[in-house]
Short mmCIF file of C-alpha atoms and ligand atoms in Angstrom, two decimals:
data_model
loop_
_atom_site.label_atom_id
_atom_site.label_comp_id
_atom_site.label_asym_id
_atom_site.label_seq_id
_atom_site.Cartn_x
_atom_site.Cartn_y
_atom_site.Cartn_z
CA UNK A 529 -28.64 2.70 31.76
CA UNK A 530 -26.33 1.58 34.45
CA UNK A 531 -23.28 1.31 32.15
CA UNK A 532 -24.04 4.84 30.53
CA UNK A 533 -24.24 6.32 33.99
CA UNK A 534 -21.20 4.70 35.06
CA UNK A 535 -19.22 5.64 31.95
CA UNK A 536 -20.58 9.44 32.29
CA UNK A 537 -19.46 9.60 35.85
CA UNK A 538 -16.03 7.96 35.24
CA UNK A 539 -15.37 10.20 32.37
CA UNK A 540 -16.33 13.43 34.07
CA UNK A 541 -14.33 12.46 37.20
CA UNK A 542 -11.19 11.14 35.70
CA UNK A 543 -8.25 13.49 35.70
CA UNK A 544 -6.11 10.86 34.00
CA UNK A 545 -8.60 10.71 31.12
CA UNK A 546 -8.80 14.69 30.83
CA UNK A 547 -4.93 14.80 31.05
CA UNK A 548 -4.62 12.10 28.22
CA UNK A 549 -7.34 14.09 26.02
CA UNK A 550 -5.47 17.09 26.38
CA UNK A 551 -2.15 15.94 25.56
CA UNK A 552 -3.44 13.88 22.57
CA UNK A 553 -4.36 16.78 20.15
CA UNK A 554 -0.45 17.80 19.22
CA UNK A 555 0.19 14.95 17.15
CA UNK A 556 0.86 16.02 13.61
CA UNK A 557 3.97 13.67 13.06
CA UNK A 558 2.16 10.70 14.95
CA UNK A 559 2.46 8.22 12.12
CA UNK A 560 5.26 8.94 9.35
CA UNK A 561 5.58 7.57 5.78
CA UNK A 562 8.80 7.74 3.57
CA UNK A 563 10.37 5.99 0.57
CA UNK A 564 13.92 5.04 0.73
CA UNK A 565 15.03 3.36 -2.44
CA UNK A 566 12.86 0.40 -3.04
CA UNK A 567 11.30 0.40 0.53
CA UNK A 568 8.27 2.17 1.81
CA UNK A 569 8.66 3.08 5.64
CA UNK A 570 6.12 3.68 8.10
CA UNK A 571 6.62 4.68 11.47
CA UNK A 572 4.90 4.95 14.47
CA UNK A 573 5.99 8.05 16.17
CA UNK A 574 4.02 8.59 19.64
CA UNK A 575 6.58 7.32 22.05
CA UNK A 576 5.41 8.95 25.13
CA UNK A 577 2.06 6.82 24.66
CA UNK A 578 4.04 3.74 23.79
CA UNK A 579 2.70 3.92 20.31
CA UNK A 580 -0.76 3.48 21.15
CA UNK A 581 -2.97 4.60 18.13
CA UNK A 582 -6.25 6.20 18.41
CA UNK A 583 -9.01 5.89 15.69
CA UNK A 584 -7.43 8.58 13.37
CA UNK A 585 -4.02 7.18 13.65
CA UNK A 586 -5.13 3.74 12.87
CA UNK A 587 -7.10 5.08 9.87
CA UNK A 588 -3.75 7.13 8.99
CA UNK A 589 -2.00 3.70 9.08
CA UNK A 590 -4.39 2.14 6.80
CA UNK A 591 -4.09 5.01 4.24
CA UNK A 592 -0.10 4.57 4.27
CA UNK A 593 -0.42 0.84 3.92
CA UNK A 594 -2.66 1.42 0.74
CA UNK A 595 -0.06 3.93 -0.53
CA UNK A 596 2.67 1.59 -0.08
CA UNK A 597 0.94 -1.19 -1.84
CA UNK A 598 0.55 0.95 -4.76
CA UNK A 599 3.95 2.36 -4.44
CA UNK A 600 5.67 2.21 -7.85
CA UNK A 601 9.41 0.68 -7.52
CA UNK A 602 9.18 -0.50 -3.96
CA UNK A 603 9.76 -4.04 -3.16
CA UNK A 604 9.30 -4.04 0.66
CA UNK A 605 7.11 -2.20 3.06
CA UNK A 606 8.86 -1.77 6.39
CA UNK A 607 6.70 -0.97 9.76
CA UNK A 608 8.90 0.46 12.39
CA UNK A 609 8.41 2.27 15.55
CA UNK A 610 10.12 4.69 18.09
CA UNK A 611 11.04 4.58 21.78
CA UNK A 612 10.51 1.56 24.06
CA UNK A 613 7.22 -0.07 22.71
CA UNK A 614 6.48 -1.30 19.23
CA UNK A 615 2.72 -0.46 20.02
CA UNK A 616 0.52 -0.41 23.01
CA UNK A 617 -2.64 -1.01 20.77
CA UNK A 618 -5.67 1.08 20.75
CA UNK A 619 -5.36 4.27 22.68
CA UNK A 620 -7.62 4.01 25.80
CA UNK A 621 -8.18 7.55 25.96
CA UNK A 622 -9.19 8.23 22.04
CA UNK A 623 -11.42 11.20 22.06
CA UNK A 624 -13.22 9.43 19.32
CA UNK A 625 -14.26 7.21 22.20
CA UNK A 626 -14.31 9.59 25.15
CA UNK A 627 -15.48 12.79 23.66
CA UNK A 628 -18.86 11.63 22.42
CA UNK A 629 -22.35 11.63 23.64
CA UNK A 630 -22.04 8.72 26.13
CA UNK A 631 -25.55 7.55 24.57
CA UNK A 632 -23.96 6.97 21.32
CA UNK A 633 -21.54 4.76 22.60
CA UNK A 634 -23.69 1.83 23.03
CA UNK A 635 -25.14 2.04 19.42
CA UNK A 636 -24.89 0.07 16.17
CA UNK A 637 -24.51 3.59 14.38
CA UNK A 638 -21.36 4.29 16.30
CA UNK A 639 -19.54 0.97 16.38
CA UNK A 640 -20.48 -0.17 12.96
CA UNK A 641 -18.11 2.74 11.44
CA UNK A 642 -15.63 3.23 14.44
CA UNK A 643 -15.10 -0.41 14.92
CA UNK A 644 -16.50 -3.10 12.44
CA UNK A 645 -15.61 -1.19 9.16
CA UNK A 646 -12.29 0.14 10.62
CA UNK A 647 -11.02 -3.16 11.80
CA UNK A 648 -12.34 -5.14 8.68
CA UNK A 649 -10.77 -2.74 6.28
CA UNK A 650 -7.14 -2.41 8.16
CA UNK A 651 -7.04 -6.06 8.75
CA UNK A 652 -7.53 -6.82 4.95
CA UNK A 653 -5.05 -4.12 3.98
CA UNK A 654 -2.34 -6.03 6.01
CA UNK A 655 -3.49 -9.41 4.57
CA UNK A 656 -3.73 -8.21 1.08
CA UNK A 657 -0.50 -6.33 0.92
CA UNK A 658 1.55 -7.16 -2.24
CA UNK A 659 5.05 -6.24 -1.21
CA UNK A 660 7.37 -7.98 1.51
CA UNK A 661 5.99 -6.75 4.67
CA UNK A 662 8.50 -6.49 7.44
CA UNK A 663 8.32 -5.43 10.78
CA UNK A 664 11.27 -3.93 12.93
CA UNK A 665 10.08 -4.61 16.34
CA UNK A 666 11.65 -2.44 19.03
CA UNK A 667 9.75 -3.55 21.96
CA UNK A 668 6.41 -5.15 23.33
CA UNK A 669 3.35 -5.21 21.07
CA UNK A 670 -0.43 -5.19 22.27
CA UNK A 671 -4.00 -5.52 21.19
CA UNK A 672 -4.85 -4.77 17.68
CA UNK A 673 -1.43 -3.79 16.72
CA UNK A 674 -0.44 -7.31 17.53
CA UNK A 675 -3.10 -8.64 15.28
CA UNK A 676 -1.67 -6.64 12.66
CA UNK A 677 1.99 -7.48 13.30
CA UNK A 678 0.87 -11.23 12.96
CA UNK A 679 0.01 -10.41 9.43
CA UNK A 680 3.73 -9.32 8.45
CA UNK A 681 6.09 -11.58 6.62
CA UNK A 682 9.33 -11.02 8.53
CA UNK A 683 9.63 -10.10 12.25
CA UNK A 684 13.14 -8.69 13.52
CA UNK A 685 13.23 -7.92 17.27
CA UNK A 686 15.86 -5.69 18.82
CA UNK A 687 15.85 -7.35 22.31
CA UNK A 688 14.02 -10.50 23.09
CA UNK A 689 14.35 -10.00 26.78
CA UNK A 690 12.26 -6.99 26.77
CA UNK A 691 9.97 -8.10 24.15
CA UNK A 692 6.34 -9.81 24.51
CA UNK A 693 3.11 -10.03 22.58
CA UNK A 694 -0.22 -9.27 24.53
CA UNK A 695 -3.71 -9.99 23.21
CA UNK A 696 -5.41 -8.78 26.29
CA UNK A 697 -8.96 -8.84 24.58
CA UNK A 698 -10.38 -11.12 27.43
CA UNK A 699 -9.11 -8.42 30.28
CA UNK A 700 -11.09 -5.87 28.29
CA UNK A 701 -14.50 -7.43 27.51
CA UNK A 702 -13.34 -7.92 23.87
CA UNK A 703 -12.61 -10.80 21.52
CA UNK A 704 -9.67 -11.23 19.10
CA UNK A 705 -9.06 -8.48 16.64
CA UNK A 706 -6.93 -8.04 13.44
CA UNK A 707 -7.51 -11.97 12.45
CA UNK A 708 -5.38 -12.68 15.71
CA UNK A 709 -7.76 -15.63 16.37
CA UNK A 710 -6.57 -17.32 13.14
CA UNK A 711 -2.84 -15.84 13.09
CA UNK A 712 -1.80 -16.44 16.66
CA UNK A 713 -2.17 -20.29 16.42
CA UNK A 714 -0.65 -20.42 12.76
CA UNK A 715 2.36 -18.43 14.22
CA UNK A 716 2.73 -19.60 17.64
CA UNK A 717 0.95 -22.93 17.92
CA UNK A 718 -2.33 -23.69 19.56
CA UNK A 719 -1.20 -24.08 23.15
CA UNK A 720 0.46 -20.56 23.05
CA UNK A 721 -2.34 -18.98 21.14
CA UNK A 722 -4.76 -20.30 23.75
CA UNK A 723 -2.30 -18.83 26.70
CA UNK A 724 -2.53 -15.51 24.76
CA UNK A 725 -6.31 -15.22 23.84
CA UNK A 726 -7.99 -17.39 26.50
CA UNK A 727 -5.92 -16.16 29.34
CA UNK A 728 -4.66 -12.98 28.33
CA UNK A 729 -1.27 -13.77 29.21
CA UNK A 730 1.80 -12.08 27.60
CA UNK A 731 3.88 -14.52 25.16
CA UNK A 732 7.50 -13.79 25.82
CA UNK A 733 10.03 -12.92 23.27
CA UNK A 734 11.98 -16.32 24.19
CA UNK A 735 8.61 -18.42 23.28
CA UNK A 736 7.98 -16.24 20.33
CA UNK A 737 11.60 -16.93 18.94
CA UNK A 738 11.52 -20.68 19.75
CA UNK A 739 8.34 -21.03 17.90
CA UNK A 740 9.86 -19.58 14.78
CA UNK A 741 7.89 -16.28 14.76
CA UNK A 742 10.84 -14.09 15.04
CA UNK A 743 13.28 -14.25 12.06
CA UNK A 744 16.18 -12.45 13.92
CA UNK A 745 17.03 -10.76 17.33
CA UNK A 746 20.01 -8.68 18.25
CA UNK A 747 20.27 -9.17 22.10
CA UNK A 748 19.39 -5.36 22.65
CA UNK A 749 22.85 -4.42 21.25
CA UNK A 750 21.92 -1.13 19.60
CA UNK A 751 22.18 2.11 21.52
CA UNK A 752 18.78 3.38 20.08
CA UNK A 753 15.67 2.28 18.36
CA UNK A 754 16.78 4.49 15.28
CA UNK A 755 19.85 2.52 15.01
CA UNK A 756 18.08 -0.89 15.33
CA UNK A 757 15.54 0.33 12.57
CA UNK A 758 18.31 1.15 10.25
CA UNK A 759 20.02 -2.17 10.62
CA UNK A 760 16.73 -3.99 10.08
CA UNK A 761 16.48 -1.87 6.68
CA UNK A 762 20.03 -2.41 5.54
CA UNK A 763 19.62 -6.40 6.22
CA UNK A 764 16.51 -6.81 4.45
CA UNK A 765 17.28 -4.60 1.61
CA UNK A 766 20.70 -6.41 1.18
CA UNK A 767 18.88 -9.74 1.16
CA UNK A 768 16.45 -8.98 -1.78
CA UNK A 769 19.12 -6.90 -3.65
CA UNK A 770 19.94 -9.46 -6.52
CA UNK A 771 16.66 -11.13 -6.46
CA UNK A 772 14.24 -11.05 -9.37
CA UNK A 773 11.34 -8.62 -8.28
CA UNK A 774 8.35 -10.22 -9.88
CA UNK A 775 9.22 -13.56 -8.70
CA UNK A 776 9.33 -12.16 -5.01
CA UNK A 777 6.07 -10.48 -5.45
CA UNK A 778 4.30 -13.50 -7.02
CA UNK A 779 5.79 -16.04 -4.41
CA UNK A 780 4.11 -13.57 -1.70
CA UNK A 781 0.84 -14.04 -3.59
CA UNK A 782 1.33 -17.72 -3.57
CA UNK A 783 2.32 -18.14 0.07
CA UNK A 784 -0.74 -15.87 0.81
CA UNK A 785 -3.32 -17.94 -1.01
CA UNK A 786 -2.71 -20.71 1.83
CA UNK A 787 -3.86 -18.18 4.57
CA UNK A 788 -6.35 -16.33 2.85
CA UNK A 789 -9.45 -18.36 3.54
CA UNK A 790 -8.96 -18.63 7.36
CA UNK A 791 -7.71 -15.05 7.75
CA UNK A 792 -10.92 -13.57 5.90
CA UNK A 793 -13.22 -15.77 7.87
CA UNK A 794 -11.59 -15.02 11.23
CA UNK A 795 -11.70 -11.30 10.28
CA UNK A 796 -15.49 -11.21 9.67
CA UNK A 797 -16.25 -13.41 12.55
CA UNK A 798 -14.07 -11.35 15.01
CA UNK A 799 -15.99 -8.16 14.10
CA UNK A 800 -19.38 -9.51 14.46
CA UNK A 801 -18.64 -10.88 17.90
CA UNK A 802 -16.63 -7.60 18.78
CA UNK A 803 -19.49 -5.63 17.75
CA UNK A 804 -21.74 -7.49 20.21
CA UNK A 805 -19.26 -6.91 22.80
CA UNK A 806 -19.33 -2.76 22.25
CA UNK A 807 -23.05 -2.99 22.30
CA UNK A 808 -23.11 -4.80 25.66
CA UNK A 809 -21.01 -2.17 27.00
CA UNK A 810 -18.28 -3.95 28.81
CA UNK A 811 -15.18 -2.57 26.87
CA UNK A 812 -16.30 0.96 27.43
CA UNK A 813 -16.02 0.55 31.11
CA UNK A 814 -12.92 -1.39 30.88
CA UNK A 815 -11.00 1.09 28.78
CA UNK A 816 -11.90 3.88 31.51
CA UNK A 817 -10.84 1.59 34.45
CA UNK A 818 -7.68 0.87 32.23
CA UNK A 819 -6.93 4.70 31.88
CA UNK A 820 -7.43 4.97 35.50
CA UNK A 821 -5.23 2.27 36.35
CA UNK A 822 -8.07 0.46 37.96
CA UNK A 823 -7.54 -2.70 35.69
CA UNK A 824 -3.90 -3.93 34.84
CA UNK A 825 -2.80 -6.48 32.34
CA UNK A 826 -0.71 -9.38 33.25
CA UNK A 827 2.81 -8.50 32.25
N1 CO8 Q 484 -3.52 4.11 25.21
C1 CO8 Q 484 -3.35 5.44 25.88
N2 CO8 Q 484 -2.16 5.74 26.47
C2 CO8 Q 484 -1.16 4.83 26.60
C3 CO8 Q 484 -1.64 3.18 26.35
C4 CO8 Q 484 -2.76 3.06 25.66
N3 CO8 Q 484 -3.21 1.90 24.97
N4 CO8 Q 484 -0.73 2.54 26.91
C5 CO8 Q 484 0.06 3.18 27.67
N5 CO8 Q 484 -0.49 4.78 27.43
C6 CO8 Q 484 0.15 5.87 28.12
C7 CO8 Q 484 0.14 5.81 29.60
O1 CO8 Q 484 -0.93 6.25 29.73
C8 CO8 Q 484 1.39 6.77 29.93
O2 CO8 Q 484 1.33 8.02 29.83
P1 CO8 Q 484 1.47 9.11 30.90
O3 CO8 Q 484 2.93 8.92 30.96
O4 CO8 Q 484 0.91 10.34 30.09
O5 CO8 Q 484 0.88 8.76 32.03
C9 CO8 Q 484 2.32 6.22 29.09
O6 CO8 Q 484 1.65 5.70 27.95
C10 CO8 Q 484 3.32 5.15 29.74
O7 CO8 Q 484 2.70 4.00 30.00
P2 CO8 Q 484 2.62 3.34 31.49
O8 CO8 Q 484 3.11 4.26 32.62
O9 CO8 Q 484 1.36 2.67 31.94
O10 CO8 Q 484 3.80 2.29 31.21
P3 CO8 Q 484 4.07 1.03 31.73
O11 CO8 Q 484 5.52 0.48 31.53
O12 CO8 Q 484 4.15 0.87 33.46
O13 CO8 Q 484 3.14 0.05 31.49
C11 CO8 Q 484 1.42 -1.03 29.78
C12 CO8 Q 484 2.92 -0.43 30.13
C13 CO8 Q 484 1.43 -2.54 30.40
C14 CO8 Q 484 1.51 -1.29 28.21
C15 CO8 Q 484 0.40 -0.22 30.07
O14 CO8 Q 484 0.68 1.05 29.76
C16 CO8 Q 484 -0.95 -0.73 29.46
O15 CO8 Q 484 -1.72 -1.55 29.96
N6 CO8 Q 484 -1.50 -0.07 28.54
C17 CO8 Q 484 -2.79 -0.50 27.86
C18 CO8 Q 484 -2.68 -1.28 26.82
C19 CO8 Q 484 -3.88 -1.76 26.42
O16 CO8 Q 484 -4.79 -2.33 26.83
N7 CO8 Q 484 -4.14 -1.33 24.96
C20 CO8 Q 484 -5.40 -1.73 24.26
C21 CO8 Q 484 -5.44 -3.00 23.64
S1 CO8 Q 484 -6.90 -3.44 23.05
C22 CO8 Q 484 -6.91 -2.91 21.40
O17 CO8 Q 484 -5.92 -2.52 20.83
C23 CO8 Q 484 -8.07 -3.15 20.72
C24 CO8 Q 484 -9.24 -2.30 21.04
C25 CO8 Q 484 -10.14 -1.80 20.03
C26 CO8 Q 484 -10.79 -0.46 20.33
C27 CO8 Q 484 -11.42 -0.02 19.33
C28 CO8 Q 484 -11.90 1.59 19.89
C29 CO8 Q 484 -12.67 2.46 18.80
#
């Protein structure tokens, strides 16, 4: 009851939250999809919110991932973004979160749909994607989006000095999402994964490059994110141009076999524990504090 009263009080008294709710409704072109030759391109297009995605936008991303998976004639799916961040993770002012009866915000009925089902589905879509999955990473990545980023095959970063990964779940009263509890140690090593998940510390671009997460970086040399995205598109499409498509796709399946068991296990364990956290009520309060800048991340 205390948590419910606190949340209700905070929501109704937060000018920041009302401003964010107001500005969120105009997002028609928030996540974009296009097919260019043999590549499906998904673009996060909410630069004013650092490409933080609300529940509807993560759903849209998932539907585009399904479409890209089934797209005839493509070999690659490229995830790219706009502005200065790749993605600031879940939108802390999501009206799916803020605009509901506060009593509902502590129930199984609410979180099984809004959290458990959504995260399992989205994580599986990224893990099971059949095409070469590439990310053109224009800037930092946070939260659930970092979990999803760790499931792509190839990572290209514009500027190492501006890039970091943040998995701030411990600062939000949450646990790892998007199978990050399995992928972070696989891609960064145990020590860096522990720093990321246990201490909620950002992992710098240099560290990510040194441990082999990043295929290539460009020293921030492009004038715009669009120019950088274009370069990544060109480089990867040139790289697979003369290769045998079916061999590429079968090799992807073979590579993936090695990780399936631990990704799928992490996915189900994470959402069970995450559900417990939402029912306990800590993240709801932390999200409001974050929106009001009463809680900050280590960056
Ligand atoms: N949600 C909504 N808006 C955001 C978010 C976000 N996650 N991040 C940034 N913004 C907005 C800011 O409110 C600001 O908007 P405005 O200009 O209208 O005030 C704009 O983007 C620019 O942000 P800042 O001014 O804060 O930029 P800084 O460079 O000073 O700081 C940071 C950048 C460090 C990224 C800071 O914005 C921040 O800490 N953002 C929050 C990141 C975060 O915690 N994301 C959630 C991670 S957890 C997760 O993804 C899984 C949760 C599952 C939820 C399931 C719910 C159903």
